[in-house]
PDB file of C-alpha atoms in Angstrom:
ATOM      1  CA  GLY A   1      86.062  73.192  90.666  1.00 70.00           C
ATOM      2  CA  ASN A   2      85.457  76.908  90.823  1.00 80.00           C
ATOM      3  CA  SER A   3      87.848  79.449  89.363  1.00 88.00           C
ATOM      4  CA  VAL A   4      87.909  83.159  88.574  1.00 93.00           C
ATOM      5  CA  THR A   5      90.048  84.776  85.902  1.00 94.00           C
ATOM      6  CA  GLN A   6      90.673  88.518  85.761  1.00 92.00           C
ATOM      7  CA  MET A   7      92.348  90.586  83.128  1.00 84.00           C
ATOM      8  CA  GLU A   8      95.987  91.120  83.930  1.00 81.00           C
ATOM      9  CA  GLY A   9      97.105  94.518  85.034  1.00 84.00           C
ATOM     10  CA  PRO A  10      98.320  96.914  85.866  1.00 93.00           C
ATOM     11  CA  VAL A  11      95.834  99.259  84.276  1.00 96.00           C
ATOM     12  CA  THR A  12      96.805 102.922  84.017  1.00 97.00           C
ATOM     13  CA  LEU A  13      94.227 105.532  83.030  1.00 97.00           C
ATOM     14  CA  SER A  14      93.817 109.275  82.990  1.00 97.00           C
ATOM     15  CA  GLU A  15      91.144 110.860  85.136  1.00 97.00           C
ATOM     16  CA  GLU A  16      87.657 110.746  83.544  1.00 97.00           C
ATOM     17  CA  ALA A  17      88.573 107.812  81.296  1.00 97.00           C
ATOM     18  CA  PHE A  18      86.284 104.790  80.886  1.00 97.00           C
ATOM     19  CA  LEU A  19      87.249 101.693  82.852  1.00 97.00           C
ATOM     20  CA  THR A  20      86.623  98.039  82.107  1.00 97.00           C
ATOM     21  CA  ILE A  21      88.169  95.197  84.096  1.00 97.00           C
ATOM     22  CA  ASN A  22      87.245  91.816  82.671  1.00 97.00           C
ATOM     23  CA  CYS A  23      86.298  88.876  84.874  1.00 97.00           C
ATOM     24  CA  THR A  24      85.162  85.392  83.891  1.00 96.00           C
ATOM     25  CA  TYR A  25      84.314  82.479  86.122  1.00 94.00           C
ATOM     26  CA  THR A  26      83.834  78.749  86.056  1.00 91.00           C
ATOM     27  CA  ALA A  27      81.596  77.114  88.612  1.00 83.00           C
ATOM     28  CA  THR A  28      79.159  74.315  89.116  1.00 77.00           C
ATOM     29  CA  GLY A  29      75.697  75.574  89.826  1.00 76.00           C
ATOM     30  CA  TYR A  30      74.842  79.238  90.034  1.00 79.00           C
ATOM     31  CA  PRO A  31      77.347  81.250  92.029  1.00 87.00           C
ATOM     32  CA  SER A  32      76.990  84.679  93.505  1.00 88.00           C
ATOM     33  CA  LEU A  33      79.567  87.096  92.093  1.00 92.00           C
ATOM     34  CA  PHE A  34      81.418  89.915  93.811  1.00 93.00           C
ATOM     35  CA  TRP A  35      83.873  92.709  93.219  1.00 96.00           C
ATOM     36  CA  TYR A  36      86.112  93.677  96.119  1.00 95.00           C
ATOM     37  CA  VAL A  37      88.409  96.708  96.249  1.00 95.00           C
ATOM     38  CA  GLN A  38      91.584  97.169  98.260  1.00 93.00           C
ATOM     39  CA  TYR A  39      92.738 100.781  98.625  1.00 93.00           C
ATOM     40  CA  PRO A  40      96.400 101.416  99.467  1.00 88.00           C
ATOM     41  CA  GLY A  41      97.137 100.420 103.052  1.00 81.00           C
ATOM     42  CA  GLU A  42      93.598  99.200 103.713  1.00 84.00           C
ATOM     43  CA  GLY A  43      91.725  95.905 103.894  1.00 85.00           C
ATOM     44  CA  LEU A  44      89.414  94.509 101.245  1.00 90.00           C
ATOM     45  CA  GLN A  45      86.005  96.105 100.951  1.00 91.00           C
ATOM     46  CA  LEU A  46      82.968  94.745  99.179  1.00 91.00           C
ATOM     47  CA  LEU A  47      82.315  97.025  96.194  1.00 95.00           C
ATOM     48  CA  LEU A  48      79.293  95.340  94.619  1.00 95.00           C
ATOM     49  CA  LYS A  49      77.643  91.985  94.116  1.00 92.00           C
ATOM     50  CA  ALA A  50      75.097  90.095  92.014  1.00 92.00           C
ATOM     51  CA  THR A  51      73.378  86.901  93.054  1.00 87.00           C
ATOM     52  CA  LYS A  52      71.685  85.675  89.863  1.00 87.00           C
ATOM     53  CA  ALA A  53      71.876  85.904  86.106  1.00 91.00           C
ATOM     54  CA  ASP A  54      71.193  89.333  84.578  1.00 94.00           C
ATOM     55  CA  ASP A  55      71.459  91.055  87.948  1.00 94.00           C
ATOM     56  CA  LYS A  56      73.434  94.291  87.880  1.00 97.00           C
ATOM     57  CA  GLY A  57      75.448  95.276  90.922  1.00 96.00           C
ATOM     58  CA  SER A  58      76.349  98.934  91.312  1.00 97.00           C
ATOM     59  CA  ASN A  59      78.117 101.168  93.820  1.00 96.00           C
ATOM     60  CA  LYS A  60      80.158 104.390  93.731  1.00 95.00           C
ATOM     61  CA  GLY A  61      79.638 104.708  89.964  1.00 97.00           C
ATOM     62  CA  PHE A  62      80.914 101.177  89.310  1.00 98.00           C
ATOM     63  CA  GLU A  63      78.689  98.573  87.670  1.00 98.00           C
ATOM     64  CA  ALA A  64      78.912  94.891  86.797  1.00 98.00           C
ATOM     65  CA  THR A  65      76.302  92.655  85.174  1.00 97.00           C
ATOM     66  CA  TYR A  66      76.073  88.908  85.818  1.00 96.00           C
ATOM     67  CA  ARG A  67      76.184  87.312  82.361  1.00 95.00           C
ATOM     68  CA  LYS A  68      75.448  83.608  82.556  1.00 92.00           C
ATOM     69  CA  GLU A  69      75.768  83.043  78.805  1.00 93.00           C
ATOM     70  CA  THR A  70      79.337  84.338  78.765  1.00 94.00           C
ATOM     71  CA  THR A  71      80.130  83.417  82.415  1.00 94.00           C
ATOM     72  CA  SER A  72      81.346  86.964  82.939  1.00 96.00           C
ATOM     73  CA  PHE A  73      81.075  89.767  85.485  1.00 97.00           C
ATOM     74  CA  HIS A  74      83.043  92.644  83.993  1.00 98.00           C
ATOM     75  CA  LEU A  75      83.538  95.770  86.114  1.00 98.00           C
ATOM     76  CA  GLU A  76      82.890  99.145  84.448  1.00 98.00           C
ATOM     77  CA  LYS A  77      82.979 102.801  85.371  1.00 98.00           C
ATOM     78  CA  GLY A  78      82.222 105.618  83.005  1.00 97.00           C
ATOM     79  CA  SER A  79      84.589 108.226  84.435  1.00 96.00           C
ATOM     80  CA  VAL A  80      87.345 107.207  86.832  1.00 97.00           C
ATOM     81  CA  GLN A  81      88.868 109.435  89.484  1.00 97.00           C
ATOM     82  CA  VAL A  82      92.303 109.489  91.068  1.00 97.00           C
ATOM     83  CA  SER A  83      90.684 108.185  94.252  1.00 96.00           C
ATOM     84  CA  ASP A  84      89.680 104.987  92.398  1.00 97.00           C
ATOM     85  CA  SER A  85      93.325 103.907  92.319  1.00 97.00           C
ATOM     86  CA  ALA A  86      93.311 100.543  94.082  1.00 96.00           C
ATOM     87  CA  VAL A  87      93.483  96.791  93.541  1.00 94.00           C
ATOM     88  CA  TYR A  88      90.238  95.214  92.333  1.00 96.00           C
ATOM     89  CA  PHE A  89      89.362  91.570  92.939  1.00 95.00           C
ATOM     90  CA  CYS A  90      86.612  89.570  91.286  1.00 95.00           C
ATOM     91  CA  ALA A  91      85.228  86.661  93.314  1.00 93.00           C
ATOM     92  CA  SER A  92      82.626  83.926  93.138  1.00 90.00           C
ATOM     93  CA  ASN A  93      80.786  81.984  95.814  1.00 84.00           C
ATOM     94  CA  ALA A  94      79.161  78.760  94.805  1.00 69.00           C
ATOM     95  CA  GLY A  95      77.248  78.284  98.016  1.00 57.00           C
ATOM     96  CA  GLY A  96      75.830  74.916  98.984  1.00 52.00           C
ATOM     97  CA  THR A  97      78.507  72.724 100.449  1.00 52.00           C
ATOM     98  CA  SER A  98      81.060  75.411  99.571  1.00 52.00           C
ATOM     99  CA  TYR A  99      79.469  77.425 102.391  1.00 62.00           C
ATOM    100  CA  GLY A 100      80.508  81.030 101.999  1.00 70.00           C
ATOM    101  CA  LYS A 101      83.954  80.279 100.673  1.00 80.00           C
ATOM    102  CA  LEU A 102      84.962  82.775  98.016  1.00 86.00           C
ATOM    103  CA  THR A 103      87.215  82.014  95.092  1.00 88.00           C
ATOM    104  CA  PHE A 104      89.159  85.138  94.100  1.00 91.00           C
ATOM    105  CA  GLY A 105      90.787  86.271  90.917  1.00 92.00           C
ATOM    106  CA  GLN A 106      94.385  87.422  90.942  1.00 91.00           C
ATOM    107  CA  GLY A 107      93.497  91.090  91.330  1.00 93.00           C
ATOM    108  CA  THR A 108      93.965  94.010  88.937  1.00 94.00           C
ATOM    109  CA  ILE A 109      95.965  97.064  89.949  1.00 94.00           C
ATOM    110  CA  LEU A 110      94.354 100.295  88.738  1.00 96.00           C
ATOM    111  CA  THR A 111      96.260 103.580  88.734  1.00 97.00           C
ATOM    112  CA  VAL A 112      94.462 106.771  87.734  1.00 97.00           C
ATOM    113  CA  HIS A 113      96.552 109.851  86.906  1.00 96.00           C
ATOM    114  CA  PRO A 114      95.260 113.442  87.128  1.00 95.00           C
TER     115      PRO A 114
ATOM    116  CA  GLY B   1      82.902  95.396 117.598  1.00 54.00           C
ATOM    117  CA  ALA B   2      82.200  97.658 114.669  1.00 76.00           C
ATOM    118  CA  GLY B   3      84.515  95.823 112.303  1.00 90.00           C
ATOM    119  CA  VAL B   4      86.792  92.819 112.018  1.00 94.00           C
ATOM    120  CA  SER B   5      89.875  93.416 114.107  1.00 95.00           C
ATOM    121  CA  GLN B   6      93.174  91.652 113.517  1.00 96.00           C
ATOM    122  CA  SER B   7      96.335  91.729 115.583  1.00 97.00           C
ATOM    123  CA  PRO B   8      99.152  92.310 115.308  1.00 97.00           C
ATOM    124  CA  SER B   9      99.035  94.446 112.176  1.00 95.00           C
ATOM    125  CA  ASN B  10     102.661  93.638 111.451  1.00 96.00           C
ATOM    126  CA  LYS B  11     104.828  90.770 112.652  1.00 97.00           C
ATOM    127  CA  VAL B  12     108.461  90.093 111.888  1.00 98.00           C
ATOM    128  CA  THR B  13     109.723  86.735 113.080  1.00 97.00           C
ATOM    129  CA  GLU B  14     112.801  84.598 112.684  1.00 97.00           C
ATOM    130  CA  LYS B  15     112.662  81.460 110.610  1.00 97.00           C
ATOM    131  CA  GLY B  16     111.751  78.478 112.779  1.00 97.00           C
ATOM    132  CA  LYS B  17     109.787  80.442 115.380  1.00 98.00           C
ATOM    133  CA  ASP B  18     106.065  79.969 116.036  1.00 98.00           C
ATOM    134  CA  VAL B  19     103.602  82.818 115.530  1.00 98.00           C
ATOM    135  CA  GLU B  20      99.989  83.410 116.533  1.00 98.00           C
ATOM    136  CA  LEU B  21      97.683  85.691 114.603  1.00 98.00           C
ATOM    137  CA  ARG B  22      94.433  86.860 116.122  1.00 98.00           C
ATOM    138  CA  CYS B  23      91.085  87.731 114.591  1.00 97.00           C
ATOM    139  CA  ASP B  24      88.159  89.324 116.404  1.00 96.00           C
ATOM    140  CA  PRO B  25      85.097  89.155 114.115  1.00 95.00           C
ATOM    141  CA  ILE B  26      82.050  91.361 114.047  1.00 93.00           C
ATOM    142  CA  SER B  27      79.848  90.574 117.016  1.00 91.00           C
ATOM    143  CA  GLY B  28      77.175  88.037 116.087  1.00 88.00           C
ATOM    144  CA  HIS B  29      78.854  86.868 112.893  1.00 89.00           C
ATOM    145  CA  THR B  30      78.827  83.088 112.960  1.00 88.00           C
ATOM    146  CA  ALA B  31      81.023  82.487 109.933  1.00 89.00           C
ATOM    147  CA  LEU B  32      84.739  83.278 110.018  1.00 93.00           C
ATOM    148  CA  TYR B  33      87.329  82.800 107.269  1.00 93.00           C
ATOM    149  CA  TRP B  34      91.098  83.022 107.013  1.00 96.00           C
ATOM    150  CA  TYR B  35      92.783  83.885 103.717  1.00 95.00           C
ATOM    151  CA  ARG B  36      96.390  84.500 102.736  1.00 95.00           C
ATOM    152  CA  GLN B  37      97.549  87.141 100.277  1.00 92.00           C
ATOM    153  CA  SER B  38     101.088  86.651  99.029  1.00 88.00           C
ATOM    154  CA  LEU B  39     103.034  89.210  97.008  1.00 77.00           C
ATOM    155  CA  GLY B  40     101.882  89.051  93.421  1.00 67.00           C
ATOM    156  CA  GLN B  41      99.283  86.389  94.218  1.00 71.00           C
ATOM    157  CA  GLY B  42      95.577  86.486  94.695  1.00 78.00           C
ATOM    158  CA  LEU B  43      93.799  85.524  97.855  1.00 89.00           C
ATOM    159  CA  GLU B  44      94.263  81.938  98.954  1.00 91.00           C
ATOM    160  CA  PHE B  45      91.575  80.345 101.139  1.00 91.00           C
ATOM    161  CA  LEU B  46      92.919  78.726 104.298  1.00 95.00           C
ATOM    162  CA  ILE B  47      90.073  77.722 106.631  1.00 94.00           C
ATOM    163  CA  TYR B  48      86.399  78.338 107.370  1.00 91.00           C
ATOM    164  CA  PHE B  49      84.697  78.306 110.772  1.00 92.00           C
ATOM    165  CA  GLN B  50      80.987  78.027 111.448  1.00 88.00           C
ATOM    166  CA  GLY B  51      80.669  78.717 115.129  1.00 89.00           C
ATOM    167  CA  ASN B  52      83.543  76.926 116.824  1.00 91.00           C
ATOM    168  CA  SER B  53      83.854  74.120 114.311  1.00 90.00           C
ATOM    169  CA  ALA B  54      85.855  74.140 111.090  1.00 89.00           C
ATOM    170  CA  PRO B  55      83.941  72.274 108.377  1.00 84.00           C
ATOM    171  CA  ASP B  56      86.478  73.269 105.752  1.00 87.00           C
ATOM    172  CA  LYS B  57      90.176  73.436 106.510  1.00 91.00           C
ATOM    173  CA  SER B  58      91.208  72.279 103.056  1.00 89.00           C
ATOM    174  CA  GLY B  59      93.294  75.370 102.350  1.00 92.00           C
ATOM    175  CA  LEU B  60      95.788  74.997 105.182  1.00 95.00           C
ATOM    176  CA  PRO B  61      99.118  74.582 103.330  1.00 94.00           C
ATOM    177  CA  SER B  62     100.759  72.131 105.736  1.00 95.00           C
ATOM    178  CA  ASP B  63     100.475  70.623 109.194  1.00 96.00           C
ATOM    179  CA  ARG B  64     102.493  73.575 110.502  1.00 97.00           C
ATOM    180  CA  PHE B  65      99.314  75.631 110.161  1.00 97.00           C
ATOM    181  CA  SER B  66      96.429  75.314 112.602  1.00 97.00           C
ATOM    182  CA  ALA B  67      93.530  77.469 113.719  1.00 97.00           C
ATOM    183  CA  GLU B  68      90.953  77.487 116.436  1.00 96.00           C
ATOM    184  CA  ARG B  69      87.942  79.517 117.382  1.00 96.00           C
ATOM    185  CA  THR B  70      86.543  79.787 120.878  1.00 90.00           C
ATOM    186  CA  GLY B  71      83.186  81.005 122.132  1.00 88.00           C
ATOM    187  CA  GLY B  72      82.022  81.450 118.570  1.00 84.00           C
ATOM    188  CA  SER B  73      84.057  84.626 118.469  1.00 92.00           C
ATOM    189  CA  VAL B  74      87.827  85.147 118.484  1.00 96.00           C
ATOM    190  CA  SER B  75      89.967  82.981 116.226  1.00 97.00           C
ATOM    191  CA  THR B  76      93.693  82.313 116.357  1.00 98.00           C
ATOM    192  CA  LEU B  77      95.783  81.142 113.413  1.00 98.00           C
ATOM    193  CA  THR B  78      99.021  79.500 114.509  1.00 98.00           C
ATOM    194  CA  ILE B  79     102.001  78.858 112.278  1.00 98.00           C
ATOM    195  CA  GLN B  80     104.675  76.611 113.756  1.00 98.00           C
ATOM    196  CA  ARG B  81     108.320  76.565 112.677  1.00 98.00           C
ATOM    197  CA  THR B  82     107.795  79.461 110.280  1.00 98.00           C
ATOM    198  CA  GLN B  83     109.461  79.398 106.875  1.00 97.00           C
ATOM    199  CA  GLN B  84     110.257  82.282 104.540  1.00 95.00           C
ATOM    200  CA  GLU B  85     107.525  81.184 102.151  1.00 94.00           C
ATOM    201  CA  ASP B  86     105.009  81.852 104.942  1.00 96.00           C
ATOM    202  CA  SER B  87     105.626  85.583 104.509  1.00 96.00           C
ATOM    203  CA  ALA B  88     102.311  87.089 103.404  1.00 96.00           C
ATOM    204  CA  VAL B  89      99.369  89.150 104.550  1.00 95.00           C
ATOM    205  CA  TYR B  90      96.939  87.001 106.517  1.00 97.00           C
ATOM    206  CA  LEU B  91      93.375  88.211 106.205  1.00 95.00           C
ATOM    207  CA  CYS B  92      90.415  87.341 108.376  1.00 96.00           C
ATOM    208  CA  ALA B  93      86.801  87.878 107.342  1.00 93.00           C
ATOM    209  CA  SER B  94      83.448  87.291 108.945  1.00 91.00           C
ATOM    210  CA  SER B  95      79.869  87.134 107.782  1.00 87.00           C
ATOM    211  CA  SER B  96      76.433  86.486 109.168  1.00 81.00           C
ATOM    212  CA  GLY B  97      75.518  84.379 106.176  1.00 67.00           C
ATOM    213  CA  GLY B  98      76.292  80.897 107.435  1.00 54.00           C
ATOM    214  CA  THR B  99      75.472  78.615 104.526  1.00 52.00           C
ATOM    215  CA  SER B 100      73.887  81.351 102.432  1.00 51.00           C
ATOM    216  CA  HIS B 101      75.889  82.043  99.315  1.00 53.00           C
ATOM    217  CA  SER B 102      74.646  85.534  98.661  1.00 60.00           C
ATOM    218  CA  TYR B 103      76.383  87.295 101.538  1.00 66.00           C
ATOM    219  CA  GLY B 104      79.608  89.173 101.143  1.00 72.00           C
ATOM    220  CA  TYR B 105      82.279  89.221 103.782  1.00 83.00           C
ATOM    221  CA  THR B 106      83.659  91.957 105.982  1.00 88.00           C
ATOM    222  CA  PHE B 107      87.431  91.752 105.980  1.00 92.00           C
ATOM    223  CA  GLY B 108      89.897  92.861 108.608  1.00 94.00           C
ATOM    224  CA  SER B 109      92.945  94.931 107.677  1.00 91.00           C
ATOM    225  CA  GLY B 110      95.186  91.893 107.894  1.00 94.00           C
ATOM    226  CA  THR B 111      98.410  90.885 109.596  1.00 96.00           C
ATOM    227  CA  ARG B 112     101.540  91.339 107.510  1.00 95.00           C
ATOM    228  CA  LEU B 113     103.889  88.499 108.442  1.00 97.00           C
ATOM    229  CA  THR B 114     107.534  88.678 107.470  1.00 97.00           C
ATOM    230  CA  VAL B 115     109.793  85.702 108.155  1.00 97.00           C
ATOM    231  CA  VAL B 116     113.484  86.585 108.133  1.00 97.00           C
TER     232      VAL B 116
END
């Protein structure tokens, strides 16, 4: 079956620090991979995605590269801001008979202090 | 509509009562999903609709849970005889992707259900 494992949080950083949130997946076939973000009091929003190996998704200064050899999709940002404080979810979608069903990681809480 | 709309945003109910949660997807989106987010847990898949049919309802936790979708649009998730462990945020999402696996979802803001 499909599964997604994220690094455990919470993660606390100072503003302008470098961020990495690790994500690894197991899946049959070649899934698409996603990062979703949930800001306080809001719903989940798609942050970025990658649909095949070596693709890099990017948005709002965040990046993640689809690494088939290590089955990973780690989220990075070079300089975080207080406004990046949120919960981040990694997800995979195996497609085919799994339709669009996403398998989510447990989520990582990020808090950025001024 | 412009986004996925869910109602109510908050619901407090007594143990043993039935509740109905509503989801209004983005107009034209054929795929609709229900997920549950419990405190300290990730997102748990409940059911998937393509049009009005539900090819995958494997995530429904028990026969107290049911869902329907009418007119290829609005969906209702019903929980009968609610239990305290049903307390969670219920999230609805829609997409235009159908069977494509490269589309992301658009999520609603969720319904926070509290069973007392």
